[in-house]
Amino acid sequence: MESKLQLHGFNNLTKSLSFNIYDICYAQTEEQRKAYIDYIDEMYNAERLTQILSDVVKIIGANILNIARQDYEPHGASVTMLIAEHEISEGEPDNEESPGPLPDTILAHLDKSHVTVHTYPESHPYEGISTFRADIDVSTCGLISPLKVLNYLIHSFDSDVVTVDYRVRGFTRDVDGRKHYIDHDINSIQNYLTEDTQNAYQMIDVNVYQENLFHTKMMLKNFKLDNYVFGVNADDLEPQEAQSIEDRLRREMLEIFYSRNVE
């Protein structure tokens, strides 16, 4: 892929990133489950999600045109932003297959499109497993790949399991009339993640290169039970109970990671 395409008119490629995170917790009693849902609603309410998406917009260098946000009853929240293009001030667009910036080094530019986030907290009434899911979509039109926001998003949520889908749609035409169905090199979504993130997760790819479809699944490697029990201290549990809880949590993570029930 050439580093610079001489285009005829506007870059008409659409690049869409769908990012799903799952945070898993053990909350056995009704009181603990309610406390966990209340905690999630406080941590990831519409106001906080708006701030996260505002930072995403900064990373890709766009301007916010409109914000629609809503906290739902009994729980959950949604935020949608319409964004407009920002002038590229200098240099070439950053399409290199490498990790994007973290919040303290935000810079980049992009054309117009939208970003959305929806949350889905839920609890199993018998097994004690509570799972929080956030769905984030970043769709851009033109120069910059939304994959550059992955680092920030992964560090903004407590992510036990992550699924990432990236697709480039449409085509753009160069000055010679030749169609281009992608304007940057990409071998794997994993190359857009920092080394510490790659080391922290077990990852698999399912890519269809000829269709410009890229998919990566991620599951956290290290497991410390105290990070997953809500309302109790893991050290206070009997060994047999602690092992049973850990088995249930691991099964939940595996089922989500492989998208199938484990019998």
PDB file of C-alpha atoms in Angstrom:
ATOM      1  CA  MET A   1       0.000   0.000   0.000  1.00  0.00           C
ATOM      2  CA  GLU A   2       1.419   3.384  -0.968  1.00  0.00           C
ATOM      3  CA  SER A   3       1.896   5.778   1.935  1.00  0.00           C
ATOM      4  CA  LYS A   4       0.052   8.554   0.074  1.00  0.00           C
ATOM      5  CA  LEU A   5      -2.815   8.175  -2.388  1.00  0.00           C
ATOM      6  CA  GLN A   6      -3.556  10.915  -4.876  1.00  0.00           C
ATOM      7  CA  LEU A   7      -7.333  10.890  -4.730  1.00  0.00           C
ATOM      8  CA  HIS A   8      -9.943  12.217  -7.084  1.00  0.00           C
ATOM      9  CA  GLY A   9     -12.111  14.226  -4.731  1.00  0.00           C
ATOM     10  CA  PHE A  10     -13.000  13.147  -1.187  1.00  0.00           C
ATOM     11  CA  ASN A  11     -11.911   9.903   0.496  1.00  0.00           C
ATOM     12  CA  ASN A  12     -15.166   7.896   0.422  1.00  0.00           C
ATOM     13  CA  LEU A  13     -14.033   4.932   2.525  1.00  0.00           C
ATOM     14  CA  THR A  14     -16.017   4.199   5.681  1.00  0.00           C
ATOM     15  CA  LYS A  15     -14.137   2.600   8.583  1.00  0.00           C
ATOM     16  CA  SER A  16     -16.188   1.098  11.385  1.00  0.00           C
ATOM     17  CA  LEU A  17     -14.940  -0.157  14.741  1.00  0.00           C
ATOM     18  CA  SER A  18     -17.241  -2.165  17.031  1.00  0.00           C
ATOM     19  CA  PHE A  19     -15.794  -2.666  20.488  1.00  0.00           C
ATOM     20  CA  ASN A  20     -17.476  -4.813  23.141  1.00  0.00           C
ATOM     21  CA  ILE A  21     -16.160  -5.140  26.689  1.00  0.00           C
ATOM     22  CA  TYR A  22     -17.354  -7.458  29.435  1.00  0.00           C
ATOM     23  CA  ASP A  23     -16.701  -6.982  33.145  1.00  0.00           C
ATOM     24  CA  ILE A  24     -17.581 -10.035  35.250  1.00  0.00           C
ATOM     25  CA  CYS A  25     -18.304 -10.127  38.968  1.00  0.00           C
ATOM     26  CA  TYR A  26     -19.569 -12.544  41.637  1.00  0.00           C
ATOM     27  CA  ALA A  27     -22.416 -11.161  43.743  1.00  0.00           C
ATOM     28  CA  GLN A  28     -24.312 -13.929  45.540  1.00  0.00           C
ATOM     29  CA  THR A  29     -27.022 -12.228  47.584  1.00  0.00           C
ATOM     30  CA  GLU A  30     -29.796  -9.986  46.328  1.00  0.00           C
ATOM     31  CA  GLU A  31     -28.276  -7.139  48.325  1.00  0.00           C
ATOM     32  CA  GLN A  32     -24.852  -7.692  46.741  1.00  0.00           C
ATOM     33  CA  ARG A  33     -26.333  -7.878  43.244  1.00  0.00           C
ATOM     34  CA  LYS A  34     -28.219  -4.626  43.759  1.00  0.00           C
ATOM     35  CA  ALA A  35     -25.081  -2.980  45.137  1.00  0.00           C
ATOM     36  CA  TYR A  36     -23.101  -4.151  42.101  1.00  0.00           C
ATOM     37  CA  ILE A  37     -25.686  -2.804  39.639  1.00  0.00           C
ATOM     38  CA  ASP A  38     -25.783   0.499  41.560  1.00  0.00           C
ATOM     39  CA  TYR A  39     -21.980   0.644  41.374  1.00  0.00           C
ATOM     40  CA  ILE A  40     -22.009   0.041  37.617  1.00  0.00           C
ATOM     41  CA  ASP A  41     -24.710   2.664  37.090  1.00  0.00           C
ATOM     42  CA  GLU A  42     -22.624   5.171  39.035  1.00  0.00           C
ATOM     43  CA  MET A  43     -19.336   4.298  37.294  1.00  0.00           C
ATOM     44  CA  TYR A  44     -20.771   4.165  33.767  1.00  0.00           C
ATOM     45  CA  ASN A  45     -23.703   6.552  33.776  1.00  0.00           C
ATOM     46  CA  ALA A  46     -24.494   8.767  30.798  1.00  0.00           C
ATOM     47  CA  GLU A  47     -22.375  11.623  32.152  1.00  0.00           C
ATOM     48  CA  ARG A  48     -19.243   9.459  32.534  1.00  0.00           C
ATOM     49  CA  LEU A  49     -19.824   7.790  29.156  1.00  0.00           C
ATOM     50  CA  THR A  50     -20.164  11.217  27.552  1.00  0.00           C
ATOM     51  CA  GLN A  51     -16.744  12.134  28.932  1.00  0.00           C
ATOM     52  CA  ILE A  52     -15.230   8.904  27.581  1.00  0.00           C
ATOM     53  CA  LEU A  53     -16.675   9.507  24.116  1.00  0.00           C
ATOM     54  CA  SER A  54     -15.578  13.149  24.233  1.00  0.00           C
ATOM     55  CA  ASP A  55     -12.027  11.917  24.792  1.00  0.00           C
ATOM     56  CA  VAL A  56     -12.437   9.492  21.879  1.00  0.00           C
ATOM     57  CA  VAL A  57     -13.470  12.427  19.679  1.00  0.00           C
ATOM     58  CA  LYS A  58     -10.357  14.315  20.797  1.00  0.00           C
ATOM     59  CA  ILE A  59      -8.149  11.345  19.923  1.00  0.00           C
ATOM     60  CA  ILE A  60      -9.511  11.280  16.382  1.00  0.00           C
ATOM     61  CA  GLY A  61      -9.457  15.073  16.126  1.00  0.00           C
ATOM     62  CA  ALA A  62     -13.119  15.691  15.330  1.00  0.00           C
ATOM     63  CA  ASN A  63     -15.662  18.290  16.393  1.00  0.00           C
ATOM     64  CA  ILE A  64     -18.829  17.326  18.287  1.00  0.00           C
ATOM     65  CA  LEU A  65     -21.999  18.517  16.541  1.00  0.00           C
ATOM     66  CA  ASN A  66     -24.637  16.922  18.742  1.00  0.00           C
ATOM     67  CA  ILE A  67     -24.910  14.736  21.863  1.00  0.00           C
ATOM     68  CA  ALA A  68     -27.887  12.564  22.773  1.00  0.00           C
ATOM     69  CA  ARG A  69     -27.599  10.732  26.092  1.00  0.00           C
ATOM     70  CA  GLN A  70     -29.930   8.836  28.390  1.00  0.00           C
ATOM     71  CA  ASP A  71     -29.815   6.968  31.702  1.00  0.00           C
ATOM     72  CA  TYR A  72     -32.377   4.157  31.725  1.00  0.00           C
ATOM     73  CA  GLU A  73     -34.554   2.593  34.399  1.00  0.00           C
ATOM     74  CA  PRO A  74     -33.901   0.240  36.040  1.00  0.00           C
ATOM     75  CA  HIS A  75     -30.314   0.452  34.769  1.00  0.00           C
ATOM     76  CA  GLY A  76     -28.096   1.070  31.736  1.00  0.00           C
ATOM     77  CA  ALA A  77     -27.184   4.147  29.708  1.00  0.00           C
ATOM     78  CA  SER A  78     -26.641   5.264  26.108  1.00  0.00           C
ATOM     79  CA  VAL A  79     -24.743   8.112  24.461  1.00  0.00           C
ATOM     80  CA  THR A  80     -24.635   9.015  20.776  1.00  0.00           C
ATOM     81  CA  MET A  81     -22.497  11.775  19.268  1.00  0.00           C
ATOM     82  CA  LEU A  82     -22.565  13.181  15.757  1.00  0.00           C
ATOM     83  CA  ILE A  83     -19.150  14.539  14.844  1.00  0.00           C
ATOM     84  CA  ALA A  84     -17.819  16.710  12.026  1.00  0.00           C
ATOM     85  CA  GLU A  85     -14.552  16.826  10.176  1.00  0.00           C
ATOM     86  CA  HIS A  86     -11.597  18.798  11.450  1.00  0.00           C
ATOM     87  CA  GLU A  87      -9.003  20.475   9.280  1.00  0.00           C
ATOM     88  CA  ILE A  88      -5.731  18.560   8.988  1.00  0.00           C
ATOM     89  CA  SER A  89      -3.212  21.140  10.076  1.00  0.00           C
ATOM     90  CA  GLU A  90       0.054  19.565   9.002  1.00  0.00           C
ATOM     91  CA  GLY A  91       1.719  16.325   7.978  1.00  0.00           C
ATOM     92  CA  GLU A  92       0.066  13.167   6.695  1.00  0.00           C
ATOM     93  CA  PRO A  93      -2.810  11.212   8.294  1.00  0.00           C
ATOM     94  CA  ASP A  94      -1.617   8.614  10.792  1.00  0.00           C
ATOM     95  CA  ASN A  95      -2.675   5.273   9.329  1.00  0.00           C
ATOM     96  CA  GLU A  96       0.347   3.339  10.557  1.00  0.00           C
ATOM     97  CA  GLU A  97      -0.452  -0.104  11.997  1.00  0.00           C
ATOM     98  CA  SER A  98       0.601   0.786  15.546  1.00  0.00           C
ATOM     99  CA  PRO A  99      -1.006   1.591  18.921  1.00  0.00           C
ATOM    100  CA  GLY A 100      -2.868   4.857  19.247  1.00  0.00           C
ATOM    101  CA  PRO A 101      -2.372   7.447  21.990  1.00  0.00           C
ATOM    102  CA  LEU A 102      -3.394   7.221  25.622  1.00  0.00           C
ATOM    103  CA  PRO A 103      -5.311  10.087  27.277  1.00  0.00           C
ATOM    104  CA  ASP A 104      -2.177  12.061  28.196  1.00  0.00           C
ATOM    105  CA  THR A 105      -0.927  12.157  24.579  1.00  0.00           C
ATOM    106  CA  ILE A 106      -4.096  12.864  22.627  1.00  0.00           C
ATOM    107  CA  LEU A 107      -3.594  14.075  19.054  1.00  0.00           C
ATOM    108  CA  ALA A 108      -4.934  13.020  15.642  1.00  0.00           C
ATOM    109  CA  HIS A 109      -7.372  14.076  12.948  1.00  0.00           C
ATOM    110  CA  LEU A 110     -10.384  12.645  11.165  1.00  0.00           C
ATOM    111  CA  ASP A 111     -13.337  13.346   8.907  1.00  0.00           C
ATOM    112  CA  LYS A 112     -17.048  13.250   9.780  1.00  0.00           C
ATOM    113  CA  SER A 113     -19.104  10.435  11.316  1.00  0.00           C
ATOM    114  CA  HIS A 114     -20.382   9.275  14.744  1.00  0.00           C
ATOM    115  CA  VAL A 115     -19.564   7.485  17.986  1.00  0.00           C
ATOM    116  CA  THR A 116     -21.995   5.617  20.246  1.00  0.00           C
ATOM    117  CA  VAL A 117     -21.962   3.643  23.490  1.00  0.00           C
ATOM    118  CA  HIS A 118     -24.630   1.491  25.156  1.00  0.00           C
ATOM    119  CA  THR A 119     -24.337  -0.391  28.460  1.00  0.00           C
ATOM    120  CA  TYR A 120     -25.990  -3.627  29.534  1.00  0.00           C
ATOM    121  CA  PRO A 121     -25.580  -4.653  33.201  1.00  0.00           C
ATOM    122  CA  GLU A 122     -27.237  -7.944  34.213  1.00  0.00           C
ATOM    123  CA  SER A 123     -27.155 -10.561  36.975  1.00  0.00           C
ATOM    124  CA  HIS A 124     -27.879 -14.281  37.168  1.00  0.00           C
ATOM    125  CA  PRO A 125     -30.218 -14.807  40.146  1.00  0.00           C
ATOM    126  CA  TYR A 126     -28.924 -18.290  41.047  1.00  0.00           C
ATOM    127  CA  GLU A 127     -25.285 -18.639  40.012  1.00  0.00           C
ATOM    128  CA  GLY A 128     -24.208 -15.326  41.546  1.00  0.00           C
ATOM    129  CA  ILE A 129     -22.608 -14.130  38.298  1.00  0.00           C
ATOM    130  CA  SER A 130     -23.106 -10.523  37.228  1.00  0.00           C
ATOM    131  CA  THR A 131     -21.888  -9.361  33.831  1.00  0.00           C
ATOM    132  CA  PHE A 132     -21.576  -5.772  32.635  1.00  0.00           C
ATOM    133  CA  ARG A 133     -21.314  -5.225  28.875  1.00  0.00           C
ATOM    134  CA  ALA A 134     -20.544  -2.004  27.040  1.00  0.00           C
ATOM    135  CA  ASP A 135     -20.947  -1.744  23.261  1.00  0.00           C
ATOM    136  CA  ILE A 136     -19.010   1.072  21.604  1.00  0.00           C
ATOM    137  CA  ASP A 137     -19.117   1.939  17.910  1.00  0.00           C
ATOM    138  CA  VAL A 138     -16.786   4.415  16.221  1.00  0.00           C
ATOM    139  CA  SER A 139     -17.509   5.062  12.553  1.00  0.00           C
ATOM    140  CA  THR A 140     -15.307   7.367  10.503  1.00  0.00           C
ATOM    141  CA  CYS A 141     -15.428   8.514   6.919  1.00  0.00           C
ATOM    142  CA  GLY A 142     -12.173   9.362   5.229  1.00  0.00           C
ATOM    143  CA  LEU A 143      -8.650   9.583   6.462  1.00  0.00           C
ATOM    144  CA  ILE A 144      -8.119   8.096   9.901  1.00  0.00           C
ATOM    145  CA  SER A 145      -8.703   4.572  11.169  1.00  0.00           C
ATOM    146  CA  PRO A 146     -10.798   4.484  14.372  1.00  0.00           C
ATOM    147  CA  LEU A 147      -8.493   1.685  15.588  1.00  0.00           C
ATOM    148  CA  LYS A 148      -6.367   4.466  17.085  1.00  0.00           C
ATOM    149  CA  VAL A 149      -8.887   4.787  19.944  1.00  0.00           C
ATOM    150  CA  LEU A 150      -8.504   1.169  21.130  1.00  0.00           C
ATOM    151  CA  ASN A 151      -5.824   1.878  23.730  1.00  0.00           C
ATOM    152  CA  TYR A 152      -7.865   4.572  25.395  1.00  0.00           C
ATOM    153  CA  LEU A 153     -11.074   2.527  25.417  1.00  0.00           C
ATOM    154  CA  ILE A 154      -9.454  -0.591  26.874  1.00  0.00           C
ATOM    155  CA  HIS A 155      -7.892   1.500  29.639  1.00  0.00           C
ATOM    156  CA  SER A 156     -11.227   3.265  30.334  1.00  0.00           C
ATOM    157  CA  PHE A 157     -13.106   0.092  31.336  1.00  0.00           C
ATOM    158  CA  ASP A 158     -12.384  -2.906  33.566  1.00  0.00           C
ATOM    159  CA  SER A 159     -12.261  -5.397  30.718  1.00  0.00           C
ATOM    160  CA  ASP A 160     -12.210  -9.149  31.367  1.00  0.00           C
ATOM    161  CA  VAL A 161     -13.269 -10.115  27.844  1.00  0.00           C
ATOM    162  CA  VAL A 162     -13.057  -7.869  24.780  1.00  0.00           C
ATOM    163  CA  THR A 163     -14.257  -8.409  21.226  1.00  0.00           C
ATOM    164  CA  VAL A 164     -13.210  -6.024  18.473  1.00  0.00           C
ATOM    165  CA  ASP A 165     -14.564  -5.870  14.927  1.00  0.00           C
ATOM    166  CA  TYR A 166     -13.134  -3.590  12.260  1.00  0.00           C
ATOM    167  CA  ARG A 167     -14.375  -3.198   8.708  1.00  0.00           C
ATOM    168  CA  VAL A 168     -13.499  -0.916   5.813  1.00  0.00           C
ATOM    169  CA  ARG A 169     -16.434  -0.400   3.447  1.00  0.00           C
ATOM    170  CA  GLY A 170     -16.941   1.203   0.066  1.00  0.00           C
ATOM    171  CA  PHE A 171     -14.172   2.477  -2.185  1.00  0.00           C
ATOM    172  CA  THR A 172     -12.375   5.670  -3.045  1.00  0.00           C
ATOM    173  CA  ARG A 173     -11.004   6.605  -6.476  1.00  0.00           C
ATOM    174  CA  ASP A 174      -7.549   7.909  -7.283  1.00  0.00           C
ATOM    175  CA  VAL A 175      -6.719  10.524  -9.918  1.00  0.00           C
ATOM    176  CA  ASP A 176      -6.179   7.769 -12.509  1.00  0.00           C
ATOM    177  CA  GLY A 177      -9.690   6.379 -11.912  1.00  0.00           C
ATOM    178  CA  ARG A 178      -8.500   3.256 -10.066  1.00  0.00           C
ATOM    179  CA  LYS A 179     -10.676   2.141  -7.129  1.00  0.00           C
ATOM    180  CA  HIS A 180      -9.084   1.570  -3.712  1.00  0.00           C
ATOM    181  CA  TYR A 181     -11.041  -0.519  -1.202  1.00  0.00           C
ATOM    182  CA  ILE A 182      -8.667   0.211   1.680  1.00  0.00           C
ATOM    183  CA  ASP A 183      -6.152   2.997   2.132  1.00  0.00           C
ATOM    184  CA  HIS A 184      -3.879   1.599   4.842  1.00  0.00           C
ATOM    185  CA  ASP A 185      -2.014  -1.601   5.662  1.00  0.00           C
ATOM    186  CA  ILE A 186      -3.416  -3.835   8.384  1.00  0.00           C
ATOM    187  CA  ASN A 187      -2.524  -7.401   9.293  1.00  0.00           C
ATOM    188  CA  SER A 188      -4.148  -7.652  12.716  1.00  0.00           C
ATOM    189  CA  ILE A 189      -6.039  -5.499  15.196  1.00  0.00           C
ATOM    190  CA  GLN A 190      -3.511  -6.739  17.752  1.00  0.00           C
ATOM    191  CA  ASN A 191      -0.872  -4.481  16.195  1.00  0.00           C
ATOM    192  CA  TYR A 192      -2.867  -1.462  17.385  1.00  0.00           C
ATOM    193  CA  LEU A 193      -2.536  -2.545  21.029  1.00  0.00           C
ATOM    194  CA  THR A 194       0.323  -1.617  23.321  1.00  0.00           C
ATOM    195  CA  GLU A 195       2.735  -4.317  24.458  1.00  0.00           C
ATOM    196  CA  ASP A 196       1.385  -4.353  28.030  1.00  0.00           C
ATOM    197  CA  THR A 197      -2.156  -4.941  26.732  1.00  0.00           C
ATOM    198  CA  GLN A 198      -0.998  -7.725  24.419  1.00  0.00           C
ATOM    199  CA  ASN A 199       0.795  -9.400  27.329  1.00  0.00           C
ATOM    200  CA  ALA A 200      -2.230  -9.101  29.620  1.00  0.00           C
ATOM    201  CA  TYR A 201      -4.696 -10.867  27.304  1.00  0.00           C
ATOM    202  CA  GLN A 202      -5.056 -14.167  25.504  1.00  0.00           C
ATOM    203  CA  MET A 203      -6.003 -13.188  21.947  1.00  0.00           C
ATOM    204  CA  ILE A 204      -7.210 -14.850  18.765  1.00  0.00           C
ATOM    205  CA  ASP A 205      -7.896 -13.373  15.311  1.00  0.00           C
ATOM    206  CA  VAL A 206     -10.518 -14.232  12.732  1.00  0.00           C
ATOM    207  CA  ASN A 207      -9.759 -12.120   9.658  1.00  0.00           C
ATOM    208  CA  VAL A 208     -11.149 -12.088   6.118  1.00  0.00           C
ATOM    209  CA  TYR A 209      -8.513 -10.015   4.362  1.00  0.00           C
ATOM    210  CA  GLN A 210     -10.101 -10.042   0.911  1.00  0.00           C
ATOM    211  CA  GLU A 211     -13.251  -8.501   2.406  1.00  0.00           C
ATOM    212  CA  ASN A 212     -11.395  -6.049   4.673  1.00  0.00           C
ATOM    213  CA  LEU A 213     -12.959  -7.673   7.760  1.00  0.00           C
ATOM    214  CA  PHE A 214     -10.892  -7.988  10.941  1.00  0.00           C
ATOM    215  CA  HIS A 215     -11.941  -9.562  14.246  1.00  0.00           C
ATOM    216  CA  THR A 216     -10.006 -10.012  17.490  1.00  0.00           C
ATOM    217  CA  LYS A 217     -11.123 -11.645  20.741  1.00  0.00           C
ATOM    218  CA  MET A 218      -9.329 -10.944  24.016  1.00  0.00           C
ATOM    219  CA  MET A 219      -9.555 -12.617  27.438  1.00  0.00           C
ATOM    220  CA  LEU A 220      -7.658 -11.492  30.521  1.00  0.00           C
ATOM    221  CA  LYS A 221      -4.927 -13.975  31.479  1.00  0.00           C
ATOM    222  CA  ASN A 222      -4.322 -13.274  35.164  1.00  0.00           C
ATOM    223  CA  PHE A 223      -7.076 -14.170  37.601  1.00  0.00           C
ATOM    224  CA  LYS A 224      -7.166 -12.845  41.167  1.00  0.00           C
ATOM    225  CA  LEU A 225     -10.403 -13.810  42.898  1.00  0.00           C
ATOM    226  CA  ASP A 226     -10.463 -10.749  45.136  1.00  0.00           C
ATOM    227  CA  ASN A 227     -10.950  -8.590  42.016  1.00  0.00           C
ATOM    228  CA  TYR A 228     -14.163 -10.463  41.146  1.00  0.00           C
ATOM    229  CA  VAL A 229     -16.101 -10.935  44.389  1.00  0.00           C
ATOM    230  CA  PHE A 230     -18.388  -8.050  45.334  1.00  0.00           C
ATOM    231  CA  GLY A 231     -19.278  -7.287  48.922  1.00  0.00           C
ATOM    232  CA  VAL A 232     -16.967  -9.916  50.454  1.00  0.00           C
ATOM    233  CA  ASN A 233     -13.246 -10.493  50.921  1.00  0.00           C
ATOM    234  CA  ALA A 234     -11.876 -13.484  49.019  1.00  0.00           C
ATOM    235  CA  ASP A 235      -9.556 -14.334  51.934  1.00  0.00           C
ATOM    236  CA  ASP A 236     -12.601 -14.831  54.183  1.00  0.00           C
ATOM    237  CA  LEU A 237     -14.056 -17.568  51.956  1.00  0.00           C
ATOM    238  CA  GLU A 238     -13.610 -21.249  52.661  1.00  0.00           C
ATOM    239  CA  PRO A 239     -11.186 -22.833  50.139  1.00  0.00           C
ATOM    240  CA  GLN A 240     -13.865 -25.062  48.635  1.00  0.00           C
ATOM    241  CA  GLU A 241     -16.283 -22.131  48.231  1.00  0.00           C
ATOM    242  CA  ALA A 242     -13.547 -19.929  46.773  1.00  0.00           C
ATOM    243  CA  GLN A 243     -12.676 -22.612  44.213  1.00  0.00           C
ATOM    244  CA  SER A 244     -16.341 -23.042  43.269  1.00  0.00           C
ATOM    245  CA  ILE A 245     -16.737 -19.296  42.711  1.00  0.00           C
ATOM    246  CA  GLU A 246     -13.540 -19.133  40.667  1.00  0.00           C
ATOM    247  CA  ASP A 247     -14.715 -22.029  38.482  1.00  0.00           C
ATOM    248  CA  ARG A 248     -18.023 -20.268  37.787  1.00  0.00           C
ATOM    249  CA  LEU A 249     -16.285 -16.990  36.940  1.00  0.00           C
ATOM    250  CA  ARG A 250     -13.798 -18.689  34.634  1.00  0.00           C
ATOM    251  CA  ARG A 251     -16.617 -20.558  32.889  1.00  0.00           C
ATOM    252  CA  GLU A 252     -18.466 -17.281  32.325  1.00  0.00           C
ATOM    253  CA  MET A 253     -15.365 -15.742  30.772  1.00  0.00           C
ATOM    254  CA  LEU A 254     -14.726 -18.770  28.557  1.00  0.00           C
ATOM    255  CA  GLU A 255     -18.318 -18.889  27.347  1.00  0.00           C
ATOM    256  CA  ILE A 256     -18.222 -15.234  26.353  1.00  0.00           C
ATOM    257  CA  PHE A 257     -14.768 -15.585  24.774  1.00  0.00           C
ATOM    258  CA  TYR A 258     -15.744 -18.591  22.638  1.00  0.00           C
ATOM    259  CA  SER A 259     -19.389 -17.492  22.128  1.00  0.00           C
ATOM    260  CA  ARG A 260     -20.804 -20.849  23.225  1.00  0.00           C
ATOM    261  CA  ASN A 261     -22.150 -22.448  26.389  1.00  0.00           C
ATOM    262  CA  VAL A 262     -19.818 -24.753  28.268  1.00  0.00           C
ATOM    263  CA  GLU A 263     -21.640 -27.799  29.641  1.00  0.00           C
TER     264      GLU A 263
END
